[in-house]
mmCIF file of C-alpha atoms in Angstrom:
data_model
loop_
_atom_site.group_PDB
_atom_site.id
_atom_site.type_symbol
_atom_site.label_atom_id
_atom_site.label_comp_id
_atom_site.label_asym_id
_atom_site.label_seq_id
_atom_site.Cartn_x
_atom_site.Cartn_y
_atom_site.Cartn_z
ATOM 1 C CA MET V 300 0.315 -0.286 -0.686
ATOM 2 C CA THR V 301 1.383 3.695 -0.228
ATOM 3 C CA GLN V 302 0.112 6.230 1.735
ATOM 4 C CA SER V 303 -2.561 8.955 0.752
ATOM 5 C CA VAL V 304 -1.194 12.899 -0.013
ATOM 6 C CA GLU V 305 -1.959 14.976 2.928
ATOM 7 C CA THR V 306 -2.840 19.206 2.287
ATOM 8 C CA GLN V 307 -0.235 21.025 3.999
ATOM 9 C CA PRO V 308 -0.684 23.609 6.232
ATOM 10 C CA GLU V 309 0.165 26.479 5.644
ATOM 11 C CA SER V 310 3.021 26.020 8.991
ATOM 12 C CA THR V 311 5.209 23.777 6.919
ATOM 13 C CA PRO V 312 7.947 24.861 6.435
ATOM 14 C CA HIS V 313 8.287 23.153 2.604
ATOM 15 C CA ARG V 314 11.536 21.753 3.040
ATOM 16 C CA MET V 315 13.953 18.903 1.760
ATOM 17 C CA ASP V 316 15.902 19.577 4.541
ATOM 18 C CA GLY V 317 17.962 16.181 6.004
ATOM 19 C CA PRO V 318 15.286 14.774 8.140
ATOM 20 C CA VAL V 319 13.264 14.633 5.433
ATOM 21 C CA VAL V 320 15.598 13.785 2.652
ATOM 22 C CA LEU V 321 15.752 9.935 5.048
ATOM 23 C CA ALA V 322 12.527 9.481 5.740
ATOM 24 C CA VAL V 323 11.630 9.779 2.263
ATOM 25 C CA LEU V 324 15.233 7.534 1.810
ATOM 26 C CA VAL V 325 13.847 4.924 3.985
ATOM 27 C CA THR V 326 10.485 4.909 3.139
ATOM 28 C CA ILE V 327 11.226 4.249 -0.577
ATOM 29 C CA LEU V 328 13.729 1.519 0.198
ATOM 30 C CA ILE V 329 10.819 -0.044 2.106
ATOM 31 C CA TRP V 330 8.717 0.278 -0.172
ATOM 32 C CA SER V 331 10.557 -0.937 -2.909
ATOM 33 C CA SER V 332 12.060 -3.942 -0.970
ATOM 34 C CA ASN V 333 7.681 -5.018 -1.400
ATOM 35 C CA PHE V 334 8.094 -6.917 -4.704
ATOM 36 C CA PRO V 335 10.861 -8.972 -4.252
ATOM 37 C CA ILE V 336 10.099 -10.585 -0.725
ATOM 38 C CA ILE V 337 6.630 -11.015 -1.705
ATOM 39 C CA ARG V 338 8.079 -13.191 -4.929
ATOM 40 C CA TYR V 339 10.083 -14.947 -2.388
ATOM 41 C CA VAL V 340 7.066 -15.600 0.829
ATOM 42 C CA LEU V 341 4.894 -16.977 -2.315
ATOM 43 C CA GLN V 342 6.977 -20.324 -2.336
ATOM 44 C CA GLY V 343 5.668 -20.641 1.249
ATOM 45 C CA TYR V 344 2.415 -19.316 1.053
ATOM 46 C CA ASP V 345 -0.613 -18.919 -1.238
ATOM 47 C CA PRO V 346 -1.703 -15.086 -1.851
ATOM 48 C CA SER V 347 -4.952 -15.444 0.869
ATOM 49 C CA THR V 348 -3.773 -16.795 4.240
ATOM 50 C CA MET V 349 0.012 -14.718 3.656
ATOM 51 C CA SER V 350 -2.306 -11.732 2.960
ATOM 52 C CA VAL V 351 -3.408 -12.757 6.238
ATOM 53 C CA LEU V 352 -0.798 -12.895 8.942
ATOM 54 C CA ARG V 353 0.929 -9.458 7.153
ATOM 55 C CA VAL V 354 -1.898 -7.300 7.454
ATOM 56 C CA TRP V 355 -2.309 -8.105 10.734
ATOM 57 C CA MET V 356 1.379 -7.725 12.198
ATOM 58 C CA GLY V 357 0.682 -4.438 10.614
ATOM 59 C CA ALA V 358 -2.281 -4.138 12.304
ATOM 60 C CA LEU V 359 -1.095 -5.038 15.778
ATOM 61 C CA ALA V 360 1.413 -2.657 15.019
ATOM 62 C CA LEU V 361 -0.459 0.167 14.644
ATOM 63 C CA GLY V 362 -2.426 -0.381 17.198
ATOM 64 C CA LEU V 363 0.841 -0.196 19.650
ATOM 65 C CA TRP V 364 1.731 3.116 18.452
ATOM 66 C CA ALA V 365 -2.415 3.677 18.695
ATOM 67 C CA LEU V 366 -2.793 2.095 22.470
ATOM 68 C CA ALA V 367 0.667 4.426 22.836
ATOM 69 C CA THR V 368 -0.718 8.105 21.376
ATOM 70 C CA ARG V 369 -3.939 7.220 23.332
ATOM 71 C CA MET V 370 -5.653 7.370 19.884
ATOM 72 C CA PRO V 371 -9.439 7.922 20.149
ATOM 73 C CA LEU V 372 -11.716 5.838 17.852
ATOM 74 C CA PRO V 373 -13.909 7.647 15.681
ATOM 75 C CA PRO V 374 -17.675 8.078 15.524
ATOM 76 C CA LEU V 375 -19.897 4.661 14.603
ATOM 77 C CA ARG V 376 -20.999 7.004 11.373
ATOM 78 C CA ASP V 377 -17.792 6.633 9.917
ATOM 79 C CA TRP V 378 -17.593 3.362 11.000
ATOM 80 C CA PRO V 379 -18.757 2.185 7.350
ATOM 81 C CA ALA V 380 -16.356 4.536 5.365
ATOM 82 C CA PHE V 381 -12.997 2.208 7.146
ATOM 83 C CA ALA V 382 -14.606 -0.445 6.990
ATOM 84 C CA LEU V 383 -15.453 0.320 2.603
ATOM 85 C CA PHE V 384 -11.533 1.583 3.128
ATOM 86 C CA GLY V 385 -10.030 -1.402 4.211
ATOM 87 C CA LEU V 386 -12.324 -3.571 1.920
ATOM 88 C CA THR V 387 -10.847 -1.931 -1.049
ATOM 89 C CA GLY V 388 -6.943 -0.299 0.487
ATOM 90 C CA VAL V 389 -6.257 -2.849 2.777
ATOM 91 C CA ALA V 390 -7.780 -6.192 2.314
ATOM 92 C CA GLY V 391 -8.553 -6.331 -1.560
ATOM 93 C CA ALA V 392 -5.030 -4.464 -2.237
ATOM 94 C CA THR V 393 -2.939 -6.649 -1.171
ATOM 95 C CA LEU V 394 -4.219 -9.788 -1.756
ATOM 96 C CA THR V 395 -4.548 -8.999 -5.385
ATOM 97 C CA LEU V 396 -1.117 -7.497 -5.161
ATOM 98 C CA ASN V 397 0.542 -11.320 -3.993
ATOM 99 C CA TYR V 398 -2.454 -12.943 -6.811
ATOM 100 C CA GLY V 399 -0.993 -10.588 -9.380
ATOM 101 C CA LEU V 400 3.445 -11.573 -8.181
ATOM 102 C CA ARG V 401 2.283 -15.220 -8.402
ATOM 103 C CA THR V 402 3.199 -14.663 -11.924
ATOM 104 C CA LEU V 403 4.371 -12.082 -12.348
ATOM 105 C CA SER V 404 8.457 -10.124 -11.356
ATOM 106 C CA ALA V 405 9.211 -7.699 -9.455
ATOM 107 C CA GLY V 406 9.940 -5.073 -11.762
ATOM 108 C CA GLY V 407 6.654 -5.141 -13.723
ATOM 109 C CA GLY V 408 4.535 -4.993 -9.962
ATOM 110 C CA ALA V 409 6.285 -2.258 -9.434
ATOM 111 C CA PHE V 410 5.552 -1.316 -12.832
ATOM 112 C CA LEU V 411 1.920 -1.553 -12.684
ATOM 113 C CA ILE V 412 1.168 -0.369 -9.360
ATOM 114 C CA GLY V 413 3.079 2.527 -10.015
ATOM 115 C CA THR V 414 -0.124 3.147 -11.972
ATOM 116 C CA VAL V 415 -2.085 4.120 -9.056
ATOM 117 C CA PRO V 416 -2.057 7.369 -10.294
ATOM 118 C CA VAL V 417 -3.733 7.049 -13.268
ATOM 119 C CA PHE V 418 -6.781 5.260 -11.566
ATOM 120 C CA SER V 419 -7.200 8.312 -8.940
ATOM 121 C CA ALA V 420 -7.341 10.765 -11.873
ATOM 122 C CA LEU V 421 -9.434 8.460 -13.161
ATOM 123 C CA LEU V 422 -11.824 7.757 -10.215
ATOM 124 C CA ALA V 423 -11.866 12.019 -8.966
ATOM 125 C CA TRP V 424 -13.193 13.382 -12.997
ATOM 126 C CA GLY V 425 -15.359 10.354 -12.855
ATOM 127 C CA PHE V 426 -16.967 10.998 -9.564
ATOM 128 C CA PHE V 427 -16.593 14.755 -8.408
ATOM 129 C CA GLY V 428 -15.971 16.072 -11.613
ATOM 130 C CA GLU V 429 -12.321 16.606 -11.054
ATOM 131 C CA ARG V 430 -11.511 18.061 -14.986
ATOM 132 C CA LEU V 431 -9.098 16.271 -17.004
ATOM 133 C CA GLY V 432 -7.546 18.607 -20.054
ATOM 134 C CA PRO V 433 -6.284 16.771 -23.353
ATOM 135 C CA ARG V 434 -2.783 15.917 -21.846
ATOM 136 C CA ALA V 435 -4.176 14.225 -18.766
ATOM 137 C CA TRP V 436 -5.974 11.896 -21.367
ATOM 138 C CA LEU V 437 -3.301 11.264 -23.087
ATOM 139 C CA GLY V 438 -0.754 10.155 -20.545
ATOM 140 C CA ILE V 439 -4.040 8.402 -19.163
ATOM 141 C CA ALA V 440 -3.654 6.420 -22.843
ATOM 142 C CA VAL V 441 0.400 6.340 -22.633
ATOM 143 C CA SER V 442 -0.173 4.737 -19.641
ATOM 144 C CA PHE V 443 -2.514 1.960 -20.034
ATOM 145 C CA ALA V 444 -0.236 1.411 -23.559
ATOM 146 C CA GLY V 445 2.702 0.668 -21.380
ATOM 147 C CA VAL V 446 0.024 -2.112 -18.699
ATOM 148 C CA GLY V 447 -0.601 -3.792 -21.972
ATOM 149 C CA LEU V 448 3.386 -3.500 -22.861
ATOM 150 C CA ILE V 449 3.445 -5.520 -19.495
ATOM 151 C CA GLY V 450 1.332 -7.640 -19.985
ATOM 152 C CA LEU V 451 2.613 -8.968 -23.046
ATOM 153 C CA GLY V 452 6.273 -9.070 -22.007
ATOM 154 C CA GLU V 453 5.154 -10.987 -18.526
ATOM 155 C CA GLY V 454 3.546 -13.472 -20.808
ATOM 156 C CA GLY V 455 0.236 -14.758 -20.434
ATOM 157 C CA GLY V 456 -1.094 -11.035 -21.779
ATOM 158 C CA VAL V 457 -4.186 -8.886 -20.190
ATOM 159 C CA ARG V 458 -6.523 -11.910 -19.198
ATOM 160 C CA PHE V 459 -8.897 -11.885 -16.595
ATOM 161 C CA ASP V 460 -6.476 -14.465 -14.355
ATOM 162 C CA GLY V 461 -3.578 -12.836 -15.228
ATOM 163 C CA GLY V 462 -0.756 -10.908 -13.058
ATOM 164 C CA THR V 463 -0.581 -8.101 -14.608
ATOM 165 C CA LEU V 464 -5.128 -7.590 -14.402
ATOM 166 C CA PHE V 465 -5.062 -9.132 -10.467
ATOM 167 C CA ILE V 466 -1.580 -5.579 -10.096
ATOM 168 C CA VAL V 467 -4.138 -3.916 -11.670
ATOM 169 C CA ALA V 468 -7.035 -3.769 -9.961
ATOM 170 C CA SER V 469 -4.336 -3.426 -7.159
ATOM 171 C CA ALA V 470 -3.673 -0.296 -8.341
ATOM 172 C CA ALA V 471 -7.707 0.607 -8.806
ATOM 173 C CA ASN V 472 -8.665 -0.604 -5.426
ATOM 174 C CA GLN V 473 -5.731 1.948 -3.671
ATOM 175 C CA ALA V 474 -6.352 4.013 -5.785
ATOM 176 C CA PHE V 475 -10.083 4.099 -4.488
ATOM 177 C CA TYR V 476 -8.399 4.672 -0.210
ATOM 178 C CA TYR V 477 -6.965 7.334 -1.890
ATOM 179 C CA VAL V 478 -9.742 9.602 -4.213
ATOM 180 C CA PHE V 479 -12.327 8.691 -1.365
ATOM 181 C CA GLN V 480 -10.369 9.180 1.991
ATOM 182 C CA LYS V 481 -10.261 12.677 0.930
ATOM 183 C CA ARG V 482 -13.762 13.314 2.691
ATOM 184 C CA LEU V 483 -12.980 13.224 5.642
ATOM 185 C CA GLN V 484 -9.230 13.818 5.976
ATOM 186 C CA ARG V 485 -10.319 17.572 6.975
ATOM 187 C CA ARG V 486 -11.125 15.616 10.890
ATOM 188 C CA TYR V 487 -8.541 12.937 10.466
ATOM 189 C CA ARG V 488 -4.922 13.098 10.950
ATOM 190 C CA PRO V 489 -3.830 10.209 7.900
ATOM 191 C CA GLN V 490 -2.630 8.483 10.659
ATOM 192 C CA GLN V 491 -5.926 7.245 11.800
ATOM 193 C CA ILE V 492 -7.745 7.119 8.464
ATOM 194 C CA THR V 493 -4.293 4.172 8.126
ATOM 195 C CA CYS V 494 -5.010 2.697 11.165
ATOM 196 C CA TYR V 495 -8.515 2.777 11.445
ATOM 197 C CA SER V 496 -8.095 1.150 7.188
ATOM 198 C CA VAL V 497 -6.071 -1.492 8.630
ATOM 199 C CA TRP V 498 -7.504 -3.034 11.840
ATOM 200 C CA LEU V 499 -10.329 -3.184 9.284
ATOM 201 C CA GLY V 500 -8.322 -4.274 6.389
ATOM 202 C CA ALA V 501 -7.530 -7.429 9.039
ATOM 203 C CA ALA V 502 -10.373 -7.730 10.881
ATOM 204 C CA LEU V 503 -12.126 -8.032 7.399
ATOM 205 C CA LEU V 504 -9.570 -10.825 6.235
ATOM 206 C CA LEU V 505 -10.681 -13.295 8.939
ATOM 207 C CA VAL V 506 -12.546 -15.068 6.664
ATOM 208 C CA PHE V 507 -9.191 -16.800 5.494
ATOM 209 C CA ALA V 508 -7.358 -16.632 8.539
ATOM 210 C CA PRO V 509 -8.519 -21.024 9.468
ATOM 211 C CA GLY V 510 -5.453 -22.256 6.958
ATOM 212 C CA LEU V 511 -3.381 -20.103 8.446
ATOM 213 C CA PRO V 512 -1.691 -22.037 11.613
ATOM 214 C CA ALA V 513 -1.252 -24.828 8.780
ATOM 215 C CA GLN V 514 0.636 -22.351 6.442
ATOM 216 C CA ILE V 515 2.824 -21.040 9.450
ATOM 217 C CA ALA V 516 3.594 -24.412 10.145
ATOM 218 C CA ARG V 517 4.501 -25.661 6.375
ATOM 219 C CA ALA V 518 6.500 -23.043 5.630
ATOM 220 C CA SER V 519 10.076 -22.316 5.419
ATOM 221 C CA LEU V 520 11.080 -19.940 9.041
ATOM 222 C CA GLY V 521 12.727 -17.318 6.760
ATOM 223 C CA ARG V 522 9.459 -16.925 4.923
ATOM 224 C CA THR V 523 7.164 -16.667 7.812
ATOM 225 C CA LEU V 524 9.134 -13.733 8.616
ATOM 226 C CA ALA V 525 9.568 -12.077 6.070
ATOM 227 C CA VAL V 526 5.602 -11.258 6.223
ATOM 228 C CA VAL V 527 6.468 -10.285 9.711
ATOM 229 C CA TYR V 528 8.615 -8.003 8.253
ATOM 230 C CA LEU V 529 5.883 -6.720 5.224
ATOM 231 C CA GLY V 530 3.718 -6.054 7.911
ATOM 232 C CA LEU V 531 5.699 -4.583 10.393
ATOM 233 C CA LEU V 532 8.060 -1.593 8.048
ATOM 234 C CA PRO V 533 5.874 -1.205 5.060
ATOM 235 C CA THR V 534 2.470 -1.233 6.614
ATOM 236 C CA ALA V 535 3.800 0.517 9.523
ATOM 237 C CA VAL V 536 7.292 1.895 9.827
ATOM 238 C CA ALA V 537 7.378 3.267 6.353
ATOM 239 C CA PHE V 538 3.675 4.958 7.291
ATOM 240 C CA SER V 539 4.096 6.844 9.593
ATOM 241 C CA LEU V 540 7.987 8.950 8.324
ATOM 242 C CA TRP V 541 5.739 9.030 4.818
ATOM 243 C CA ASN V 542 3.227 10.946 6.412
ATOM 244 C CA PHE V 543 6.414 12.646 8.979
ATOM 245 C CA ALA V 544 8.136 13.692 5.316
ATOM 246 C CA LEU V 545 3.780 15.341 3.635
ATOM 247 C CA SER V 546 4.210 17.196 7.082
ATOM 248 C CA ARG V 547 7.725 18.952 6.845
ATOM 249 C CA ALA V 548 8.105 19.252 2.822
ATOM 250 C CA ARG V 549 5.643 20.047 -0.693
ATOM 251 C CA ALA V 550 3.880 16.419 -1.387
ATOM 252 C CA ALA V 551 5.205 17.007 -4.909
ATOM 253 C CA LYS V 552 8.796 16.789 -4.616
ATOM 254 C CA VAL V 553 7.988 14.224 -1.782
ATOM 255 C CA THR V 554 5.603 12.181 -3.962
ATOM 256 C CA SER V 555 8.290 12.203 -6.817
ATOM 257 C CA ALA V 556 10.875 9.894 -4.990
ATOM 258 C CA MET V 557 8.067 7.068 -5.659
ATOM 259 C CA TYR V 558 9.614 6.798 -9.428
ATOM 260 C CA ALA V 559 12.227 5.403 -8.246
ATOM 261 C CA MET V 560 10.572 2.546 -7.123
ATOM 262 C CA PRO V 561 10.354 -0.095 -9.697
ATOM 263 C CA ALA V 562 14.247 0.846 -10.367
ATOM 264 C CA LEU V 563 15.061 -0.805 -6.826
ATOM 265 C CA ALA V 564 12.515 -3.190 -7.784
ATOM 266 C CA ILE V 565 13.961 -4.675 -9.769
ATOM 267 C CA ALA V 566 17.748 -4.260 -8.472
ATOM 268 C CA MET V 567 16.452 -5.901 -5.174
ATOM 269 C CA ALA V 568 14.965 -8.512 -7.434
ATOM 270 C CA PHE V 569 17.903 -9.789 -9.273
ATOM 271 C CA ALA V 570 19.897 -9.296 -6.001
ATOM 272 C CA TRP V 571 18.089 -11.436 -4.126
ATOM 273 C CA LEU V 572 15.556 -13.991 -6.955
ATOM 274 C CA GLY V 573 18.073 -13.420 -9.525
ATOM 275 C CA GLU V 574 14.931 -11.953 -11.412
ATOM 276 C CA VAL V 575 15.669 -9.562 -14.423
ATOM 277 C CA PRO V 576 12.316 -8.312 -16.068
ATOM 278 C CA SER V 577 12.200 -9.318 -20.003
ATOM 279 C CA LEU V 578 12.843 -6.410 -22.542
ATOM 280 C CA LEU V 579 9.237 -5.660 -23.773
ATOM 281 C CA SER V 580 8.013 -5.787 -20.008
ATOM 282 C CA LEU V 581 11.073 -3.038 -19.611
ATOM 283 C CA LEU V 582 9.265 -0.824 -21.628
ATOM 284 C CA GLY V 583 5.766 -1.183 -21.322
ATOM 285 C CA GLY V 584 7.030 -0.003 -17.537
ATOM 286 C CA ALA V 585 8.749 3.360 -18.858
ATOM 287 C CA LEU V 586 6.148 3.905 -20.790
ATOM 288 C CA ALA V 587 3.351 3.301 -18.496
ATOM 289 C CA LEU V 588 5.346 5.841 -15.875
ATOM 290 C CA SER V 589 6.235 7.710 -18.899
ATOM 291 C CA GLY V 590 2.089 8.478 -18.846
ATOM 292 C CA VAL V 591 1.737 9.188 -15.200
ATOM 293 C CA ALA V 592 4.684 11.305 -15.374
ATOM 294 C CA LEU V 593 2.752 13.471 -18.809
ATOM 295 C CA LEU V 594 -0.295 13.361 -16.168
ATOM 296 C CA HIS V 595 1.199 14.448 -12.606
ATOM 297 C CA LEU V 596 3.670 17.101 -14.688
ATOM 298 C CA TRP V 597 1.124 18.921 -16.891
ATOM 299 C CA GLY V 598 -2.293 17.125 -16.958
ATOM 300 C CA ARG V 599 -4.638 19.333 -15.104
#
């Protein structure tokens, strides 16, 4: 999962100082490691039970943080909204990402997750009437062309049961979570939205929990510890660092660092797994990110 952009208060200094740069670098490194580690874990876990363990570890870590900061629970009227965010941005996004990475390379998956801004723009246009200019639509078309090339380059094309479509669904779920939480951002801090969404997402994933003990018993200790890592660092630690960076510097400067994630994911997958995406997948990834850049920089 990737954290949403918080509206910057007027008192924000908007400086990329040393602590902010360090927070951004650590966050991007942690989030980039998601993809090769998931590929490694999937050799011993099935996608659904792996999702249960990962999200529950993150939920427990965030619960301890909430207790330490005395975070209050939201009023009952907002629980349906947080349940929807847990279903899409947490449970749905995690499940589809895990299922997609069964067949896609870590680099291909990272490129596809990079299309989250495209789906965010489409949702904002469809539901909130936000205007998209000609360059925005061109960027969206270029990104989807890149998605198609990744599907062809990773084998199998863009099929209903293919890894490409699963990860595109993960990106769409994350975009839904980011776009529709904006209505609650005036009353809740991003840390609160993250906690409530992760907790309810973990509750929804309990439907897959009965198979978890048997999976843990069969899997190696290394793969189980890798799932624990995914729950603690990318979910809890990285979100906290990301929120800190967004509170100290302009969102555009902070989020621009995310363009480095696919390259880092490819390098990590090669070093850890010996995995190299196909040339066609790399070309598709470059095209997909070019479309995102076109949308982000000139599409408004």
